[in-house]
Amino acid sequence: MSRLPPALPTPRRSSPLFLITFGCACLLALPMPGADPPAGATSSKSSSDDTVQLSPFLVSTAGDEGYRAANTLSGTRMNASLFQTPAAISVLTKEFLDDIGAENVGDMFKFAISADSERTDQAGGLGQAFDIRATIRGFTESIITRDYLPNMIQSRGILASDRFNIERADVSRGPNSILYGASRPGGAFNVSSKRAVLNGRQKSATTTIGSFRKFRSEVDLAFPLLRDRLALRTNGVWDTRGGWFEHESVLQQAAAAAVTYQPFRHTQVRAGVERLRRSQVIAGQFPHADFGYSRWVKGGSPLAPNPLLPGTNPAPTLLRSINTLQAIFAPQVRPQAFRLSTTGADIRPDLTGNQPTGFWETISGPAAPSAGTVDDPFYGQVIPAKAYLAGPGRSASYNYTLASAFIDQRIGGLSIELGYAYTRYFRGFTQPNVNAVGDPNPVLPGAYFADGDSVIAAGRLPGTLLPDIGRTNPFVGLPYVQAQTVQQHFDQRNEAVRASLGYTFDLTKRHAWFGRHAVAASWQRDKNLFGNGVIAEYNLAPNNAQPIDSATNIILRRTWLDFSSPGGPRGALDPWKYPIPESPGMKAGFAWNNSYPWTTTAGASAMAALQSRFPRDRIVLTSGYRRDRVEVNDATGGGEPWPGSTNLWRTRPYRFVDDTITVFHGTTRTYGAVVTPLSWLGLASNRSESTFPQGNFKNIYARVLDPIAGTGHDYSVRFNLLGGRLGASVNQYRAIGANQFQPALNAPKNSVVNAANSALNTLRARGLPLPKIVTDAGITLLSTDSRDSSDFVGRGTEFEITGRLARGWNLSLNYARNNLEQSNIAADVNHFLAAVKPEWERNATRLDDTPAAVATFVRTRDATPSRDFVANPATLADVYGYALSVMAPFNRGTGKAPFTHVARTGNAFTSYRFADEAPSVLRRARLGLGANYRGPAVIGYDSTHDDAVILGRSAIIWNAMLGKHFPLRHGRALDLQLNIENLFQNEDLLPYSAASPGNVVRYILPRVRQTWNLRTTFTF
């Protein structure tokens, strides 16, 4: 059984100045003769006389005015005034989302205060999977919910993102587990589904055209079936578009239906279902991976010597001779898989003597501190900037189903809600990692049929040598990409049952100071079944002398690219359209490259919250308590390993036993106050906690990660201005997060694990002892499907203005400065390196197979660009040195802001709607202008100046909106709106990684490309 980590350091106590100010505000809050209640306070008048009643567990958008929302559920789980909720909460209203042209949650994050979406995924999997990871206050992977129920994939990314069935969004900042259950230190982002409203009518059809062949159509039909009793709402979307990069494409179809039924005056039943299917090819956030090709071309493209005419290397800084153990499939030159000449091979046995291998390739730049290479400065100079090297071969498809049902019942002042939600999600995407490698070989490399029998090609039986060796290479001078085809599969099923109680009572009739009170309680159980695994392509031929998952049986698919000839190949071939033909000793197929057991997570939680209002709502106190219990279990039975392999599987383990359950339980509390001394002024304080069990994630030792735990304290000054039309706030906070995942550390962690496993494989194969830290964990290899964590302390200031300045004039403005300090960086990886240091630091044991990244490191360190690592492998000491070099740039950030952190963010959008009295050309027109500012990111640490933070470059993106409403006969209307994003085409690359101040070695693509969208909505 695992418990929460030891208690975190508590935020600093309130300063005396704040306590004095807060106490004076409480005195000022005492009711004055003739004083009015504060603006924004909810009325105590009962609505029991209304025929149609709104559940206290729902928020209606009818109370939203322009860009300003009145109420939220994000504080106590009951409908409450935003002004009187102590937590820091912001709302993106329907009108605001319409004006900015938001079509998905990613668009919403562009304008949300203190929020952003994750951009540091170097493999490009997030974009390819249409996955969004929320960063709030600098804390990554914050919670995303849908109607306050789970809306995440493997507790890290969003499940349902498209806005076609979303009404509005709430951003709750700070650790608030009271409402969200398993939550995180940064906060949570909730989207509210469109609902069927009794007696509500909405009929609209929307068509949007835009940049990159975009065409999107939506329908929204809502109408009553029985007056005051039954209502139906249906929504649908069909979306297709291309992209800025070649080969990019999206095809999406989705439909949703919601029903509301009120059989009795105090009883209401709501149900909804949503179904979406999407397939796409989407590029990532980084420039294409250039493995020395552009550098070689800029250097004159010197060719390698003809292997039949041995000579010296003509360009030792640009070219190297190399051997490879893997089988190659390149249908552009050979119809069958083949093996390149390897150690000891004679590519022309018909000639006298032994002819050398003759396999040459370009040399990449040195490894960048953040992973990847330093060849980005050549971006767009040789390979077109819009080229997508992975091509149509990197595709993704996914689908999901959401279903929910709720029953609301009122009994006097007691409200009861019973709810059930079901989600089913599946995603599969092909993710080859491709590098552009220059081909300097004037003739095709010597090759043998790929039979997988041996590492050494020499001594084969006559006839196994391919007959086309030595012929002219038709692709000399061009780049090629090659990679093993892998496909990641996500499969998630989740069920949740929730019961909520709400009770309000008014004691002011006895005494004004006894106050009015609202109590909410909730109990929830949820169960999640999750499978995440990778299938990869191998030679699965029977009677194979080598393990199936050895390097000799990995199949690399190669495609030569031609960016100069019209119609030439410009992206990797689709592996599903080009199956590898079976031949003697070769039978290509896919297998799970690890066990990837199914995982169940069962959670149970109970919470209670109280909000009390005292004289004329001048003082509002809120408190809450929550207890969670989570059980995590990995399947241990039913799996079927692949015969003849070390760790390939036909079937993943799917049977569960109770003795492998890991249990987490934790308690969180929140309490806060809002004091309103004047009708337009409020002072708020809120203290909250969060806990998040990481049962779906393991560390490098295959152990479940400790829970993420957080505490936070917010202080804010709030203003209700212009008669309540305009709201403003200034907020200061301090938050602490332990065991927090940092996405930017995933790439270096993976690099260390892959290198370390090459050393562990060598030790295993030779019967040598493994490090004690490995054997103590009960493993033989470090887990590749793993995560690592760090600890963070955050402090910041947030400023926000939202509302209506004048008739028709709306404004949303926010600015945040989120400072973050890190410690205990990548705790498990650094612990592992410290443990193996005595055994590996000077160990000269040669590896059986040198990873490419280690080879690049050694070549650069030793200035041996042409070293052959098949004939002269790296050592365990090289692996250790490489791992230290990978982690060193990140470890220098201890006590400083983490790598890629953006401290300053700001967003603004304002619009003006012309009234009917305006001149005819402006009548019912609207104009909007906005901007998104992101400050410079941390791109490195200066080792010559006490590891001072190196900052990149800030970016500001301007946006514009122009629209007009045309009333038609019979209550119909036509609405046109043009949105332009990145108005001034700010599309420069942004620095991502620096070796020293002024020495940027890696870049990231601009946040957005310039796009336009023209939306036409017909209401009837």
mmCIF file of C-alpha atoms in Angstrom, residues 171-480:
data_model
loop_
_atom_site.group_PDB
_atom_site.id
_atom_site.type_symbol
_atom_site.label_atom_id
_atom_site.label_comp_id
_atom_site.label_asym_id
_atom_site.label_seq_id
_atom_site.Cartn_x
_atom_site.Cartn_y
_atom_site.Cartn_z
ATOM 1 C CA VAL A 171 -10.691 27.804 -15.720
ATOM 2 C CA SER A 172 -10.140 27.090 -12.018
ATOM 3 C CA ARG A 173 -6.621 28.035 -10.975
ATOM 4 C CA GLY A 174 -4.882 26.474 -8.034
ATOM 5 C CA PRO A 175 -5.090 23.017 -6.432
ATOM 6 C CA ASN A 176 -8.804 22.384 -5.908
ATOM 7 C CA SER A 177 -9.415 18.691 -5.281
ATOM 8 C CA ILE A 178 -12.667 19.431 -3.449
ATOM 9 C CA LEU A 179 -14.522 19.793 -6.702
ATOM 10 C CA TYR A 180 -12.384 17.948 -9.217
ATOM 11 C CA GLY A 181 -11.403 14.941 -7.154
ATOM 12 C CA ALA A 182 -7.975 13.787 -8.231
ATOM 13 C CA SER A 183 -6.547 17.177 -9.183
ATOM 14 C CA ARG A 184 -3.191 18.817 -9.710
ATOM 15 C CA PRO A 185 -1.381 21.879 -8.342
ATOM 16 C CA GLY A 186 -1.945 24.155 -11.352
ATOM 17 C CA GLY A 187 -5.696 23.855 -11.519
ATOM 18 C CA ALA A 188 -8.394 22.473 -13.778
ATOM 19 C CA PHE A 189 -10.187 23.302 -17.008
ATOM 20 C CA ASN A 190 -13.845 22.347 -17.372
ATOM 21 C CA VAL A 191 -15.976 22.505 -20.510
ATOM 22 C CA SER A 192 -19.768 22.480 -20.320
ATOM 23 C CA SER A 193 -21.776 20.484 -22.838
ATOM 24 C CA LYS A 194 -24.711 21.908 -24.724
ATOM 25 C CA ARG A 195 -27.969 20.895 -23.044
ATOM 26 C CA ALA A 196 -31.567 20.595 -24.069
ATOM 27 C CA VAL A 197 -33.452 23.388 -22.279
ATOM 28 C CA LEU A 198 -37.155 23.058 -21.658
ATOM 29 C CA ASN A 199 -39.066 25.370 -24.014
ATOM 30 C CA GLY A 200 -35.769 26.472 -25.576
ATOM 31 C CA ARG A 201 -35.510 26.817 -29.349
ATOM 32 C CA GLN A 202 -32.311 26.895 -31.390
ATOM 33 C CA LYS A 203 -32.070 26.038 -35.074
ATOM 34 C CA SER A 204 -28.907 26.911 -36.911
ATOM 35 C CA ALA A 205 -26.704 25.629 -39.703
ATOM 36 C CA THR A 206 -23.120 26.860 -39.940
ATOM 37 C CA THR A 207 -20.581 26.549 -42.727
ATOM 38 C CA THR A 208 -16.964 27.633 -42.382
ATOM 39 C CA ILE A 209 -14.378 27.857 -45.142
ATOM 40 C CA GLY A 210 -10.798 28.888 -44.592
ATOM 41 C CA SER A 211 -7.097 28.486 -45.131
ATOM 42 C CA PHE A 212 -5.606 25.199 -46.272
ATOM 43 C CA ARG A 213 -8.730 23.883 -48.021
ATOM 44 C CA LYS A 214 -10.781 24.009 -44.847
ATOM 45 C CA PHE A 215 -14.480 23.173 -44.996
ATOM 46 C CA ARG A 216 -16.496 22.729 -41.819
ATOM 47 C CA SER A 217 -20.247 22.412 -41.426
ATOM 48 C CA GLU A 218 -22.237 22.307 -38.171
ATOM 49 C CA VAL A 219 -25.890 21.987 -37.211
ATOM 50 C CA ASP A 220 -27.493 22.842 -33.866
ATOM 51 C CA LEU A 221 -31.183 21.970 -33.532
ATOM 52 C CA ALA A 222 -33.010 22.460 -30.229
ATOM 53 C CA PHE A 223 -36.760 22.490 -29.714
ATOM 54 C CA PRO A 224 -39.409 21.433 -27.188
ATOM 55 C CA LEU A 225 -41.279 18.191 -27.779
ATOM 56 C CA LEU A 226 -43.743 18.747 -24.914
ATOM 57 C CA ARG A 227 -44.143 22.184 -23.402
ATOM 58 C CA ASP A 228 -42.619 22.396 -19.926
ATOM 59 C CA ARG A 229 -41.959 18.656 -20.037
ATOM 60 C CA LEU A 230 -39.670 17.401 -22.805
ATOM 61 C CA ALA A 231 -36.939 18.985 -24.940
ATOM 62 C CA LEU A 232 -34.434 17.681 -27.485
ATOM 63 C CA ARG A 233 -31.182 19.099 -28.824
ATOM 64 C CA THR A 234 -28.986 17.641 -31.552
ATOM 65 C CA ASN A 235 -25.602 18.817 -32.790
ATOM 66 C CA GLY A 236 -23.424 17.595 -35.611
ATOM 67 C CA VAL A 237 -20.184 18.523 -37.357
ATOM 68 C CA TRP A 238 -18.372 17.486 -40.524
ATOM 69 C CA ASP A 239 -14.870 18.858 -40.912
ATOM 70 C CA THR A 240 -12.181 18.425 -43.546
ATOM 71 C CA ARG A 241 -9.028 20.444 -44.106
ATOM 72 C CA GLY A 242 -5.405 20.362 -45.135
ATOM 73 C CA GLY A 243 -2.500 22.045 -43.406
ATOM 74 C CA TRP A 244 0.549 24.239 -43.809
ATOM 75 C CA PHE A 245 2.816 21.201 -44.221
ATOM 76 C CA GLU A 246 2.659 18.816 -47.138
ATOM 77 C CA HIS A 247 0.519 15.711 -46.622
ATOM 78 C CA GLU A 248 -1.397 17.242 -43.708
ATOM 79 C CA SER A 249 -5.075 16.356 -43.714
ATOM 80 C CA VAL A 250 -8.045 16.036 -41.354
ATOM 81 C CA LEU A 251 -11.385 14.305 -41.755
ATOM 82 C CA GLN A 252 -13.809 14.426 -38.842
ATOM 83 C CA GLN A 253 -17.466 13.530 -38.327
ATOM 84 C CA ALA A 254 -19.368 13.817 -35.074
ATOM 85 C CA ALA A 255 -22.917 13.914 -33.741
ATOM 86 C CA ALA A 256 -24.464 14.564 -30.342
ATOM 87 C CA ALA A 257 -27.943 14.448 -28.850
ATOM 88 C CA ALA A 258 -29.288 15.691 -25.521
ATOM 89 C CA VAL A 259 -32.716 15.340 -23.966
ATOM 90 C CA THR A 260 -34.329 16.908 -20.906
ATOM 91 C CA TYR A 261 -37.496 15.484 -19.385
ATOM 92 C CA GLN A 262 -39.415 16.927 -16.445
ATOM 93 C CA PRO A 263 -42.149 14.445 -15.494
ATOM 94 C CA PHE A 264 -42.976 16.264 -12.253
ATOM 95 C CA ARG A 265 -42.628 19.774 -10.968
ATOM 96 C CA HIS A 266 -39.533 19.008 -8.878
ATOM 97 C CA THR A 267 -38.072 16.148 -10.904
ATOM 98 C CA GLN A 268 -35.876 16.443 -13.979
ATOM 99 C CA VAL A 269 -34.077 13.844 -16.075
ATOM 100 C CA ARG A 270 -31.234 14.784 -18.431
ATOM 101 C CA ALA A 271 -29.331 12.522 -20.800
ATOM 102 C CA GLY A 272 -26.844 12.989 -23.596
ATOM 103 C CA VAL A 273 -24.625 11.088 -25.991
ATOM 104 C CA GLU A 274 -21.775 12.199 -28.229
ATOM 105 C CA ARG A 275 -19.931 10.213 -30.888
ATOM 106 C CA LEU A 276 -16.893 11.348 -32.908
ATOM 107 C CA ARG A 277 -14.575 9.816 -35.487
ATOM 108 C CA ARG A 278 -11.436 11.511 -36.757
ATOM 109 C CA SER A 279 -8.521 10.573 -39.003
ATOM 110 C CA GLN A 280 -5.588 12.834 -39.727
ATOM 111 C CA VAL A 281 -1.991 13.423 -40.703
ATOM 112 C CA ILE A 282 -0.594 16.328 -38.673
ATOM 113 C CA ALA A 283 2.984 17.551 -38.299
ATOM 114 C CA GLY A 284 4.596 18.289 -34.956
ATOM 115 C CA GLN A 285 5.938 21.441 -33.317
ATOM 116 C CA PHE A 286 9.579 21.141 -34.374
ATOM 117 C CA PRO A 287 11.499 21.562 -37.641
ATOM 118 C CA HIS A 288 12.015 18.358 -39.581
ATOM 119 C CA ALA A 289 14.812 16.123 -38.342
ATOM 120 C CA ASP A 290 17.849 16.848 -40.504
ATOM 121 C CA PHE A 291 20.515 14.161 -40.063
ATOM 122 C CA GLY A 292 23.316 16.095 -41.751
ATOM 123 C CA TYR A 293 21.736 16.233 -45.222
ATOM 124 C CA SER A 294 21.452 20.029 -45.442
ATOM 125 C CA ARG A 295 24.913 20.481 -43.935
ATOM 126 C CA TRP A 296 26.294 18.117 -46.595
ATOM 127 C CA VAL A 297 24.544 19.903 -49.468
ATOM 128 C CA LYS A 298 25.734 23.306 -48.220
ATOM 129 C CA GLY A 299 29.215 21.783 -48.169
ATOM 130 C CA GLY A 300 29.110 20.865 -51.868
ATOM 131 C CA SER A 301 27.585 17.340 -51.686
ATOM 132 C CA PRO A 302 30.858 15.404 -51.995
ATOM 133 C CA LEU A 303 30.230 11.792 -53.009
ATOM 134 C CA ALA A 304 31.617 8.757 -51.267
ATOM 135 C CA PRO A 305 34.252 6.661 -53.040
ATOM 136 C CA ASN A 306 33.080 3.859 -55.294
ATOM 137 C CA PRO A 307 33.362 0.671 -53.218
ATOM 138 C CA LEU A 308 35.021 -1.029 -56.232
ATOM 139 C CA LEU A 309 37.660 1.705 -56.230
ATOM 140 C CA PRO A 310 38.686 1.957 -52.587
ATOM 141 C CA GLY A 311 39.808 5.379 -51.447
ATOM 142 C CA THR A 312 39.886 7.691 -48.477
ATOM 143 C CA ASN A 313 36.952 9.592 -47.099
ATOM 144 C CA PRO A 314 36.611 12.751 -49.264
ATOM 145 C CA ALA A 315 34.779 14.688 -46.538
ATOM 146 C CA PRO A 316 35.448 13.300 -43.028
ATOM 147 C CA THR A 317 33.421 16.067 -41.365
ATOM 148 C CA LEU A 318 30.383 15.405 -43.566
ATOM 149 C CA LEU A 319 30.462 11.660 -44.405
ATOM 150 C CA ARG A 320 31.143 8.440 -42.610
ATOM 151 C CA SER A 321 31.177 4.765 -43.513
ATOM 152 C CA ILE A 322 28.752 2.760 -41.478
ATOM 153 C CA ASN A 323 27.353 -0.708 -40.998
ATOM 154 C CA THR A 324 23.855 -1.574 -39.930
ATOM 155 C CA LEU A 325 22.469 -4.768 -38.509
ATOM 156 C CA GLN A 326 18.796 -4.176 -39.328
ATOM 157 C CA ALA A 327 16.992 -5.400 -42.407
ATOM 158 C CA ILE A 328 16.014 -2.723 -44.952
ATOM 159 C CA PHE A 329 12.883 -2.533 -47.104
ATOM 160 C CA ALA A 330 13.158 0.051 -49.883
ATOM 161 C CA PRO A 331 10.619 -0.722 -52.634
ATOM 162 C CA GLN A 332 12.018 2.102 -54.767
ATOM 163 C CA VAL A 333 15.130 -0.005 -55.469
ATOM 164 C CA ARG A 334 14.361 -3.614 -54.488
ATOM 165 C CA PRO A 335 11.093 -5.506 -54.232
ATOM 166 C CA GLN A 336 12.162 -7.505 -51.199
ATOM 167 C CA ALA A 337 13.704 -6.749 -47.829
ATOM 168 C CA PHE A 338 17.481 -6.944 -47.838
ATOM 169 C CA ARG A 339 20.421 -6.703 -45.496
ATOM 170 C CA LEU A 340 23.203 -4.235 -46.216
ATOM 171 C CA SER A 341 26.736 -5.518 -46.258
ATOM 172 C CA THR A 342 27.940 -6.008 -42.728
ATOM 173 C CA THR A 343 31.176 -6.777 -40.979
ATOM 174 C CA GLY A 344 33.311 -9.219 -42.972
ATOM 175 C CA ALA A 345 31.166 -8.975 -46.120
ATOM 176 C CA ASP A 346 32.610 -9.074 -49.600
ATOM 177 C CA ILE A 347 30.186 -7.208 -51.841
ATOM 178 C CA ARG A 348 31.801 -8.599 -55.001
ATOM 179 C CA PRO A 349 32.940 -12.185 -54.364
ATOM 180 C CA ASP A 350 33.384 -12.597 -58.143
ATOM 181 C CA LEU A 351 36.344 -10.190 -57.977
ATOM 182 C CA THR A 352 39.781 -10.881 -56.579
ATOM 183 C CA GLY A 353 40.247 -9.892 -52.975
ATOM 184 C CA ASN A 354 37.714 -8.631 -50.448
ATOM 185 C CA GLN A 355 35.686 -5.631 -51.514
ATOM 186 C CA PRO A 356 34.813 -3.321 -48.555
ATOM 187 C CA THR A 357 31.327 -2.458 -47.523
ATOM 188 C CA GLY A 358 30.981 0.847 -49.283
ATOM 189 C CA PHE A 359 27.978 1.989 -47.234
ATOM 190 C CA TRP A 360 28.245 5.723 -46.539
ATOM 191 C CA GLU A 361 25.934 8.341 -45.038
ATOM 192 C CA THR A 362 25.950 11.961 -43.916
ATOM 193 C CA ILE A 363 26.920 12.937 -40.386
ATOM 194 C CA SER A 364 24.451 14.767 -38.215
ATOM 195 C CA GLY A 365 25.318 17.719 -36.069
ATOM 196 C CA PRO A 366 26.124 17.124 -32.404
ATOM 197 C CA ALA A 367 23.320 16.254 -30.033
ATOM 198 C CA ALA A 368 21.402 19.268 -28.765
ATOM 199 C CA PRO A 369 21.044 19.710 -24.988
ATOM 200 C CA SER A 370 17.308 19.100 -25.297
ATOM 201 C CA ALA A 371 17.639 15.972 -27.492
ATOM 202 C CA GLY A 372 17.629 16.114 -31.275
ATOM 203 C CA THR A 373 20.536 17.612 -33.210
ATOM 204 C CA VAL A 374 21.833 21.091 -33.866
ATOM 205 C CA ASP A 375 21.066 21.144 -37.599
ATOM 206 C CA ASP A 376 18.008 23.384 -37.256
ATOM 207 C CA PRO A 377 19.898 26.512 -38.481
ATOM 208 C CA PHE A 378 19.675 25.001 -41.988
ATOM 209 C CA TYR A 379 15.871 24.806 -41.746
ATOM 210 C CA GLY A 380 14.247 25.724 -45.057
ATOM 211 C CA GLN A 381 17.541 26.281 -46.899
ATOM 212 C CA VAL A 382 17.783 22.873 -48.560
ATOM 213 C CA ILE A 383 14.754 20.855 -47.506
ATOM 214 C CA PRO A 384 11.602 22.927 -48.128
ATOM 215 C CA ALA A 385 10.209 24.316 -44.876
ATOM 216 C CA LYS A 386 6.792 22.834 -45.684
ATOM 217 C CA ALA A 387 8.158 19.354 -46.315
ATOM 218 C CA TYR A 388 6.761 16.714 -43.951
ATOM 219 C CA LEU A 389 9.347 13.946 -43.942
ATOM 220 C CA ALA A 390 7.088 11.376 -42.286
ATOM 221 C CA GLY A 391 4.624 11.868 -45.127
ATOM 222 C CA PRO A 392 1.352 9.984 -45.373
ATOM 223 C CA GLY A 393 3.006 7.118 -43.530
ATOM 224 C CA ARG A 394 2.422 8.875 -40.237
ATOM 225 C CA SER A 395 -1.340 8.774 -39.856
ATOM 226 C CA ALA A 396 -3.717 8.654 -36.925
ATOM 227 C CA SER A 397 -7.316 7.742 -36.352
ATOM 228 C CA TYR A 398 -9.441 7.811 -33.250
ATOM 229 C CA ASN A 399 -13.006 7.667 -32.110
ATOM 230 C CA TYR A 400 -14.874 8.101 -28.870
ATOM 231 C CA THR A 401 -18.329 7.789 -27.378
ATOM 232 C CA LEU A 402 -19.575 9.821 -24.413
ATOM 233 C CA ALA A 403 -22.874 9.051 -22.707
ATOM 234 C CA SER A 404 -24.384 10.426 -19.532
ATOM 235 C CA ALA A 405 -27.665 10.528 -17.607
ATOM 236 C CA PHE A 406 -28.689 12.581 -14.587
ATOM 237 C CA ILE A 407 -31.764 12.712 -12.373
ATOM 238 C CA ASP A 408 -32.461 15.827 -10.295
ATOM 239 C CA GLN A 409 -34.982 15.850 -7.464
ATOM 240 C CA ARG A 410 -35.971 18.666 -5.134
ATOM 241 C CA ILE A 411 -37.590 18.070 -1.750
ATOM 242 C CA GLY A 412 -38.135 21.397 -0.061
ATOM 243 C CA GLY A 413 -34.697 22.977 0.371
ATOM 244 C CA LEU A 414 -32.945 19.690 -0.433
ATOM 245 C CA SER A 415 -31.670 19.008 -3.954
ATOM 246 C CA ILE A 416 -30.536 15.551 -5.050
ATOM 247 C CA GLU A 417 -28.652 14.665 -8.208
ATOM 248 C CA LEU A 418 -27.882 11.116 -9.346
ATOM 249 C CA GLY A 419 -25.562 10.799 -12.325
ATOM 250 C CA TYR A 420 -23.946 8.194 -14.541
ATOM 251 C CA ALA A 421 -21.318 8.728 -17.247
ATOM 252 C CA TYR A 422 -19.662 6.354 -19.682
ATOM 253 C CA THR A 423 -16.761 6.979 -22.055
ATOM 254 C CA ARG A 424 -15.100 4.769 -24.617
ATOM 255 C CA TYR A 425 -12.044 5.968 -26.482
ATOM 256 C CA PHE A 426 -9.738 4.314 -28.998
ATOM 257 C CA ARG A 427 -6.769 5.803 -30.788
ATOM 258 C CA GLY A 428 -4.166 4.317 -33.068
ATOM 259 C CA PHE A 429 -1.428 6.288 -34.749
ATOM 260 C CA THR A 430 1.638 5.349 -36.704
ATOM 261 C CA GLN A 431 4.679 7.196 -35.428
ATOM 262 C CA PRO A 432 7.914 6.467 -37.269
ATOM 263 C CA ASN A 433 10.780 8.686 -36.182
ATOM 264 C CA VAL A 434 12.371 9.799 -39.426
ATOM 265 C CA ASN A 435 15.589 11.697 -40.118
ATOM 266 C CA ALA A 436 16.706 13.134 -43.445
ATOM 267 C CA VAL A 437 19.954 11.288 -44.237
ATOM 268 C CA GLY A 438 21.988 12.198 -47.297
ATOM 269 C CA ASP A 439 22.916 9.360 -49.703
ATOM 270 C CA PRO A 440 26.419 9.946 -51.122
ATOM 271 C CA ASN A 441 26.837 6.423 -52.571
ATOM 272 C CA PRO A 442 27.410 6.388 -56.365
ATOM 273 C CA VAL A 443 26.417 2.715 -56.517
ATOM 274 C CA LEU A 444 23.886 0.728 -54.545
ATOM 275 C CA PRO A 445 25.378 -0.772 -51.410
ATOM 276 C CA GLY A 446 26.124 -4.461 -51.527
ATOM 277 C CA ALA A 447 23.251 -6.400 -50.034
ATOM 278 C CA TYR A 448 22.068 -9.873 -49.136
ATOM 279 C CA PHE A 449 18.601 -11.305 -48.831
ATOM 280 C CA ALA A 450 17.399 -10.547 -45.310
ATOM 281 C CA ASP A 451 16.975 -13.924 -43.671
ATOM 282 C CA GLY A 452 17.733 -12.841 -40.093
ATOM 283 C CA ASP A 453 20.002 -15.817 -39.426
ATOM 284 C CA SER A 454 23.220 -14.098 -38.558
ATOM 285 C CA VAL A 455 24.902 -10.833 -37.741
ATOM 286 C CA ILE A 456 27.774 -11.689 -40.053
ATOM 287 C CA ALA A 457 26.992 -11.820 -43.768
ATOM 288 C CA ALA A 458 30.213 -13.551 -44.830
ATOM 289 C CA GLY A 459 30.166 -17.248 -45.598
ATOM 290 C CA ARG A 460 26.608 -17.455 -46.861
ATOM 291 C CA LEU A 461 25.528 -20.111 -49.282
ATOM 292 C CA PRO A 462 25.866 -19.263 -52.969
ATOM 293 C CA GLY A 463 22.886 -17.411 -54.337
ATOM 294 C CA THR A 464 22.058 -15.393 -51.259
ATOM 295 C CA LEU A 465 23.880 -12.342 -52.581
ATOM 296 C CA LEU A 466 21.509 -9.961 -54.342
ATOM 297 C CA PRO A 467 22.252 -9.748 -58.071
ATOM 298 C CA ASP A 468 22.006 -5.944 -58.378
ATOM 299 C CA ILE A 469 24.965 -4.981 -56.201
ATOM 300 C CA GLY A 470 27.304 -2.456 -57.692
ATOM 301 C CA ARG A 471 24.764 -0.996 -60.104
ATOM 302 C CA THR A 472 24.364 2.757 -60.342
ATOM 303 C CA ASN A 473 22.467 4.308 -57.485
ATOM 304 C CA PRO A 474 19.531 6.240 -59.040
ATOM 305 C CA PHE A 475 19.097 8.281 -55.868
ATOM 306 C CA VAL A 476 22.669 9.403 -55.243
ATOM 307 C CA GLY A 477 22.727 12.935 -53.840
ATOM 308 C CA LEU A 478 19.203 12.748 -52.472
ATOM 309 C CA PRO A 479 18.069 12.356 -48.882
ATOM 310 C CA TYR A 480 16.268 9.325 -47.559
#
